[in-house]
Coordinates of C-alpha atoms in Angstrom, one line a residue:
M1 CA -9.9 -26.4 9.4
I2 CA -12.0 -23.6 11.0
E3 CA -9.3 -21.1 10.2
R4 CA -9.1 -22.2 6.6
S5 CA -12.8 -21.9 6.2
A6 CA -12.8 -18.4 7.7
S7 CA -10.0 -17.3 5.5
S8 CA -11.8 -18.7 2.4
V9 CA -14.9 -16.8 3.4
V10 CA -12.9 -13.5 3.8
W11 CA -11.2 -13.9 0.4
A12 CA -14.5 -14.8 -1.3
G13 CA -16.1 -11.7 0.3
C14 CA -13.3 -9.6 -1.2
A15 CA -13.9 -11.2 -4.6
A16 CA -17.6 -10.3 -4.3
V17 CA -16.7 -6.6 -3.4
A18 CA -14.3 -6.4 -6.3
G19 CA -16.7 -8.0 -8.8
G20 CA -19.5 -5.7 -7.5
L21 CA -17.4 -2.6 -8.1
A22 CA -16.6 -3.8 -11.6
A23 CA -20.3 -4.2 -12.3
V24 CA -21.6 -0.9 -11.0
S25 CA -18.8 1.6 -11.4
D26 CA -18.8 4.0 -14.3
L27 CA -15.0 4.6 -14.0
T28 CA -12.8 2.5 -16.3
P29 CA -9.9 2.2 -13.9
H30 CA -12.2 0.9 -11.2
R31 CA -13.7 -1.6 -13.6
V32 CA -10.3 -2.8 -14.6
W33 CA -9.3 -3.2 -11.0
G34 CA -12.5 -4.9 -10.1
V35 CA -12.1 -7.6 -12.8
A36 CA -8.4 -8.3 -12.0
A37 CA -9.0 -8.2 -8.2
A38 CA -12.0 -10.5 -8.3
L39 CA -9.9 -13.1 -10.1
G40 CA -7.1 -12.7 -7.6
Y41 CA -9.3 -12.9 -4.6
G42 CA -11.1 -15.9 -6.1
A43 CA -7.8 -17.7 -6.4
A44 CA -6.9 -16.8 -2.9
A45 CA -10.2 -18.3 -1.6
L46 CA -9.3 -21.6 -3.3
L47 CA -5.8 -21.4 -1.8
A48 CA -7.0 -20.5 1.7
G49 CA -5.4 -23.6 3.2
R50 CA -2.0 -22.2 2.2
P51 CA -1.9 -18.7 3.7
R52 CA 1.2 -17.4 1.9
A53 CA 0.0 -18.7 -1.5
A54 CA -3.4 -17.2 -0.9
A55 CA -2.0 -13.8 0.1
G56 CA 0.3 -13.9 -3.0
A57 CA -2.6 -14.6 -5.3
A58 CA -4.6 -11.8 -3.8
L59 CA -1.6 -9.3 -4.1
L60 CA -1.0 -10.4 -7.7
G61 CA -4.6 -10.0 -8.8
A62 CA -5.6 -6.9 -6.7
V63 CA -2.3 -4.9 -6.8
A64 CA 0.4 -6.0 -9.2
V65 CA -1.6 -6.9 -12.4
P66 CA -4.1 -3.9 -12.3
L67 CA -1.3 -1.5 -11.3
V68 CA 1.0 -2.4 -14.2
L69 CA -1.9 -2.6 -16.7
L70 CA -3.4 0.8 -15.6
V71 CA 0.0 2.5 -15.7
A72 CA 0.9 1.0 -19.1
T73 CA -2.4 2.3 -20.5
G74 CA -2.3 5.7 -18.8
L75 CA -5.5 5.1 -16.9
G76 CA -6.1 6.2 -13.3
Q77 CA -8.1 8.3 -10.9
S78 CA -8.1 12.0 -11.4
E79 CA -5.6 12.3 -8.5
V80 CA -2.9 10.9 -10.7
A81 CA -3.3 13.8 -13.2
V82 CA -3.4 16.3 -10.4
V83 CA -0.2 15.1 -8.9
E84 CA 1.5 15.0 -12.3
R85 CA 0.4 18.5 -13.1
S86 CA 1.5 19.9 -9.8
G87 CA 4.9 18.3 -10.2
A88 CA 5.3 19.9 -13.6
L89 CA 4.3 23.3 -12.2
L90 CA 6.7 22.9 -9.3
T91 CA 9.5 22.1 -11.7
A92 CA 8.7 25.0 -14.0
T93 CA 7.8 27.7 -11.6
G94 CA 8.6 26.6 -8.0
I95 CA 4.9 26.8 -7.1
P96 CA 2.7 23.7 -7.6
Y97 CA -0.6 25.7 -7.9
A98 CA -2.1 27.3 -10.9
P99 CA -2.4 31.1 -10.2
E100 CA -5.8 31.3 -11.8
P101 CA -7.6 27.9 -11.8
D102 CA -10.3 27.8 -14.5
G103 CA -12.0 24.6 -13.5
L104 CA -11.9 21.4 -11.5
A105 CA -8.9 20.0 -13.5
D106 CA -6.8 23.1 -12.5
Y107 CA -7.2 22.6 -8.7
N108 CA -4.6 21.0 -6.5
P109 CA -5.8 20.5 -2.9
Y110 CA -2.6 18.8 -1.7
L111 CA 0.3 20.3 0.2
P112 CA 3.6 21.0 -1.7
G113 CA 5.2 17.7 -0.7
M114 CA 2.8 15.8 -2.9
A115 CA 4.1 17.7 -5.9
L116 CA 7.6 16.4 -5.3
L117 CA 6.2 12.9 -5.9
G118 CA 4.7 14.2 -9.2
A119 CA 8.0 15.8 -10.2
L120 CA 9.9 12.5 -10.0
P121 CA 10.2 10.5 -13.3
G122 CA 7.5 8.0 -14.1
D123 CA 3.9 7.6 -13.0
P124 CA 3.3 9.1 -9.5
R125 CA 1.7 5.8 -8.4
W126 CA 5.1 4.2 -8.3
W127 CA 6.3 6.8 -5.8
T128 CA 3.2 7.0 -3.6
G129 CA 3.2 3.2 -3.5
A130 CA 6.9 3.1 -2.7
V131 CA 6.6 5.5 0.2
F132 CA 3.7 3.5 1.6
A133 CA 5.4 0.1 1.1
A134 CA 8.7 1.3 2.6
S135 CA 6.9 2.8 5.6
V136 CA 4.8 -0.4 6.3
A137 CA 7.8 -2.6 5.9
A138 CA 9.7 -0.5 8.5
V139 CA 6.7 -0.9 10.9
R140 CA 5.7 -4.5 10.2
P141 CA 8.8 -6.4 8.9
S142 CA 6.7 -9.6 8.9
A143 CA 5.6 -10.1 5.4
G144 CA 2.5 -12.1 6.2
P145 CA 0.4 -9.6 8.1
A146 CA 1.6 -6.7 6.0
G147 CA 0.8 -8.6 2.8
R148 CA -2.7 -9.4 3.9
M149 CA -3.3 -5.7 4.8
V150 CA -2.0 -4.5 1.4
A151 CA -4.2 -7.1 -0.3
C152 CA -7.4 -5.7 1.4
P153 CA -9.6 -3.9 -1.2
L154 CA -9.5 -0.7 0.8
V155 CA -5.7 -0.5 0.3
A156 CA -5.3 -2.4 -3.0
L157 CA -7.7 -0.3 -4.9
P158 CA -6.0 3.1 -4.3
L159 CA -2.6 1.5 -4.8
A160 CA -3.7 0.5 -8.3
V161 CA -5.9 3.4 -9.4
G162 CA -3.9 6.2 -7.8
G163 CA -5.2 7.2 -4.4
V164 CA -2.9 9.7 -2.6
D165 CA -3.8 8.9 1.0
L166 CA -1.6 5.8 1.3
P167 CA 1.8 7.6 1.6
V168 CA 0.2 9.7 4.3
A169 CA -1.1 6.6 6.1
G170 CA 2.3 4.9 5.8
L171 CA 4.4 7.8 7.1
V172 CA 2.0 8.5 10.0
C173 CA 2.2 4.8 11.0
L174 CA 5.9 4.9 10.8
G175 CA 6.0 8.1 12.9
L176 CA 3.9 6.6 15.7
A177 CA 5.9 3.4 15.7
L178 CA 9.2 5.3 15.9
A179 CA 7.7 7.4 18.8
G180 CA 6.8 4.1 20.5
R181 CA 10.4 2.9 20.2
G182 CA 11.7 6.1 21.8
R183 CA 13.1 7.5 18.5
A184 CA 11.6 10.9 18.9
G185 CA 13.7 12.7 16.3
W186 CA 13.1 10.1 13.6
A187 CA 9.4 10.1 14.5
G188 CA 9.3 13.9 14.0
L189 CA 11.0 13.4 10.6
A190 CA 8.4 10.9 9.4
L191 CA 5.5 12.9 10.7
G192 CA 6.9 16.1 9.3
A193 CA 7.2 14.5 5.9
A194 CA 3.6 13.3 6.1
A195 CA 2.5 16.8 7.0
T196 CA 3.9 18.2 3.8
L197 CA 1.6 15.9 1.8
K198 CA -1.9 16.5 3.1
W199 CA -3.7 18.2 6.0
T200 CA -5.0 14.9 7.2
A201 CA -1.5 14.1 8.5
W202 CA -1.4 17.0 10.9
P203 CA -3.5 15.5 13.7
A204 CA -0.9 12.8 14.1
L205 CA 1.6 15.2 15.6
P206 CA -0.3 16.0 18.8
V207 CA -1.0 12.3 19.2
A208 CA 2.7 11.4 18.9
V209 CA 3.6 14.3 21.3
A210 CA 1.0 13.0 23.8
L211 CA 2.4 9.5 23.5
L212 CA 5.9 10.7 24.2
A213 CA 5.0 13.2 26.9
G214 CA 2.7 10.7 28.7
A215 CA 5.4 8.0 28.7
G216 CA 8.0 10.6 29.9
A217 CA 5.8 11.5 32.8
G218 CA 5.6 7.8 33.7
A219 CA 9.4 7.5 33.4
G220 CA 9.8 10.4 35.8
R221 CA 7.6 8.8 38.4
G222 CA 9.4 5.5 38.0
A223 CA 12.7 7.1 38.4
G224 CA 11.6 8.6 41.7
R225 CA 10.8 5.1 43.0
W226 CA 14.2 3.9 41.8
T227 CA 16.2 6.5 43.7
G228 CA 14.0 6.9 46.7
S229 CA 14.4 10.7 46.3
G230 CA 12.9 13.6 44.4
S231 CA 15.5 13.4 41.7
G232 CA 13.1 11.4 39.6
R233 CA 11.1 14.5 38.8
D234 CA 14.2 16.0 37.2
V235 CA 14.9 12.8 35.3
G236 CA 11.3 12.8 34.0
R237 CA 11.6 16.4 32.9
R238 CA 14.7 15.6 30.9
V239 CA 13.1 12.6 29.3
R240 CA 10.1 14.6 28.3
S241 CA 12.2 17.4 26.9
R242 CA 14.3 15.0 24.9
G243 CA 11.2 13.2 23.7
W244 CA 8.1 15.2 22.8
V245 CA 9.9 18.5 22.4
R246 CA 12.4 17.0 20.0
C247 CA 9.6 15.2 18.1
A248 CA 7.5 18.3 17.8
A249 CA 10.5 20.5 16.8
V250 CA 11.7 18.2 14.1
A251 CA 8.1 17.7 12.7
V252 CA 7.3 21.4 12.7
G253 CA 10.7 22.2 11.1
V254 CA 10.3 19.6 8.3
A255 CA 6.7 20.6 7.6
G256 CA 7.5 24.3 7.7
A257 CA 10.4 23.9 5.3
G258 CA 8.2 22.0 2.9
V259 CA 5.1 24.2 3.1
V260 CA 5.9 27.7 4.2
P261 CA 8.2 28.8 1.3
V262 CA 5.6 27.7 -1.2
A263 CA 2.8 29.4 0.7
L264 CA 4.7 32.6 0.9
G265 CA 5.7 32.4 -2.8
D266 CA 2.1 32.8 -3.8
P267 CA -0.2 33.2 -0.8
G268 CA -3.3 33.7 -3.0
A269 CA -2.9 30.5 -5.0
F270 CA -2.0 28.5 -1.9
H271 CA -5.2 29.7 -0.1
E272 CA -7.4 29.1 -3.2
H273 CA -6.2 25.6 -3.8
V274 CA -5.4 24.2 -0.4
V275 CA -7.8 26.0 1.9
A276 CA -10.8 27.4 0.0
F277 CA -11.3 24.6 -2.5
P278 CA -11.5 21.7 0.0
L279 CA -13.8 23.7 2.2
G280 CA -16.2 24.4 -0.7
L281 CA -15.5 28.2 -0.7
T282 CA -14.8 28.5 -4.4
G283 CA -17.1 28.4 -7.4
T284 CA -15.9 24.9 -8.3
E285 CA -17.3 22.0 -6.4
S286 CA -14.9 19.4 -5.0
P287 CA -15.5 15.9 -6.4
A288 CA -15.1 14.6 -2.8
A289 CA -18.8 14.2 -2.2
S290 CA -19.4 10.9 -0.4
P291 CA -22.6 11.0 1.6
F292 CA -21.1 11.5 5.1
P293 CA -23.0 13.6 7.6
G294 CA -20.9 16.8 7.0
R295 CA -21.6 16.5 3.2
L296 CA -25.3 15.9 3.7
L297 CA -25.6 18.8 6.1
A298 CA -23.8 21.2 3.8
A299 CA -25.8 20.1 0.7
H300 CA -29.3 19.8 2.1
V301 CA -29.7 21.8 5.3
P302 CA -29.9 25.6 5.4
G303 CA -26.7 26.7 7.2
G304 CA -25.6 23.1 7.2
A305 CA -22.0 24.0 6.3
V306 CA -21.8 26.0 9.5
V307 CA -23.3 23.1 11.5
A308 CA -20.8 20.7 9.9
G309 CA -18.0 23.1 10.7
V310 CA -19.1 23.3 14.4
L311 CA -19.3 19.5 14.6
L312 CA -15.8 19.2 13.0
A313 CA -14.3 21.7 15.4
G314 CA -16.1 20.1 18.4
S315 CA -14.7 16.6 17.5
A316 CA -11.2 18.1 17.2
L317 CA -11.5 19.7 20.6
C318 CA -12.8 16.6 22.2
T319 CA -9.9 14.6 20.7
A320 CA -7.4 17.1 21.9
A321 CA -8.9 17.2 25.4
S322 CA -8.7 13.4 25.6
L323 CA -5.0 13.6 24.8
L324 CA -4.5 16.0 27.7
V325 CA -6.7 14.2 30.2
R326 CA -5.6 10.7 29.3
P327 CA -2.6 10.5 27.0
P328 CA -2.0 7.2 25.2
R329 CA 0.8 5.1 26.7
T330 CA 1.2 2.5 24.0
V331 CA 1.4 2.7 20.2
P332 CA -1.8 0.7 19.6
A333 CA -3.6 3.1 22.0
A334 CA -2.2 6.1 20.1
A335 CA -3.3 4.6 16.8
R336 CA -6.8 4.0 18.1
R337 CA -7.0 7.6 19.4
L338 CA -5.8 9.0 16.1
A339 CA -8.0 6.7 14.0
L340 CA -11.1 7.8 16.0
G341 CA -10.2 11.5 15.6
L342 CA -9.6 11.1 11.8
T343 CA -12.9 9.2 11.4
L344 CA -14.8 11.9 13.1
A345 CA -13.1 14.5 10.9
I346 CA -13.9 12.6 7.8
A347 CA -17.5 12.2 8.8
F348 CA -18.0 15.9 9.5
M349 CA -16.0 17.5 6.7
P350 CA -18.2 19.3 4.1
A351 CA -16.3 17.6 1.3
S352 CA -15.2 14.1 2.0
R353 CA -15.0 10.6 0.4
F354 CA -15.0 7.0 1.5
G355 CA -11.4 6.6 0.3
Y356 CA -10.1 8.8 3.1
L357 CA -11.0 6.0 5.5
V358 CA -7.9 4.1 4.3
V359 CA -5.8 6.2 6.8
P360 CA -7.6 5.1 10.0
F361 CA -7.9 1.5 8.5
V362 CA -4.1 1.3 8.0
L363 CA -3.5 2.8 11.5
L364 CA -5.7 0.2 13.2
T365 CA -4.4 -2.7 11.1
C366 CA -0.7 -1.9 10.9
L367 CA -0.2 -0.8 14.5
R368 CA -2.7 -3.2 16.1
E369 CA -0.2 -5.5 17.6
T370 CA 2.8 -3.2 18.0
P371 CA 3.8 -4.0 21.6
C372 CA 6.0 -1.0 22.2
T373 CA 5.6 1.5 24.9
V374 CA 8.0 4.5 24.7
R375 CA 11.5 3.6 25.7
S376 CA 14.1 6.3 26.4
S377 CA 17.6 5.8 25.2
S378 CA 18.8 8.4 27.7
P379 CA 21.5 7.0 30.0
T380 CA 20.2 9.3 32.8
T381 CA 17.1 7.1 33.2
S382 CA 19.1 3.9 33.6
R383 CA 21.9 5.0 35.9
P384 CA 19.7 5.5 39.0
G385 CA 18.4 1.9 38.6
R386 CA 21.9 0.5 38.3
A387 CA 23.1 2.5 41.3
A388 CA 20.2 1.3 43.4
S389 CA 20.9 -2.3 42.3
R390 CA 24.5 -2.0 43.4
R391 CA 23.6 -0.4 46.7
S392 CA 21.1 -3.2 47.4

């Protein structure tokens, strides 16, 4: 009974959030989503005693109905048009960036992989949503927890209106989960794919490398105990080389193959769109202007952009130092470390928005109960144990 009441309160709170957005937003896609989602969440609150039915009602009202309606009417956030336009440019010229952007509508701050989703047939929201859903399904095969996460307003809203951070979040979660399962090469592939979409995916690579390297070191120490000799050090070295090195090599290779050719094809346009524009170094102001500390410093304090940059660099260095001093040994620990680093980066970036927080939210939610520590499939780590067992 208590659980039912709590669930009803949560869904009612989501309905209040959606209804409030519909009432105060001046963006038509957000108002459409708010009305549909409020009805879906309201139905979920009434069905709180039946968790699956409640989650289904929330997904129907907050994701399925507004997504279909918005796509059918051609309404969406500006990101949808940016991705579509970059896909058309990529198809026509091989470069997804306008050589001489004339205004806000001409800028594309995303990495080239995002343009591939815009080049595919249909609305980009189908493809960004498909990447996210497939990644989450691979990490969390249980439909119940995954469905409740997707139904949350922080995820459901960008799914419907066209946020582009969800495929990044999904692929990063998948990469960390695969690293936790000892699938270093596949983890590198997922992380490399994410790194071709947005810069926000890049911090995930050192976290995955630290997860694999830290567990490899632990495997080496364990192997030494199994054999009663110094050979465990060699085994640990082989585990690490097969883990974090392979993950890093695959991720860098995939990201390089997706980004470097485009960057070299038109270095000026790449820098203008992907580096200068997000950092506020062009004459056109980014629409990412949520009142985070970095934005407030850059807008209202003399030299504030420099201060924000120092804080951003400092938070990155602190996160990197924590990975060296105390690398995460489990997937949830790695997810928490990455979520903290990304939250600090979002807070101190000169141009940022609340929607970026969906990435740390998905990390903390999707990987919260992932029990894996890194397991090596290498037979060299298991033979000493079996030999010791036979000798005993």
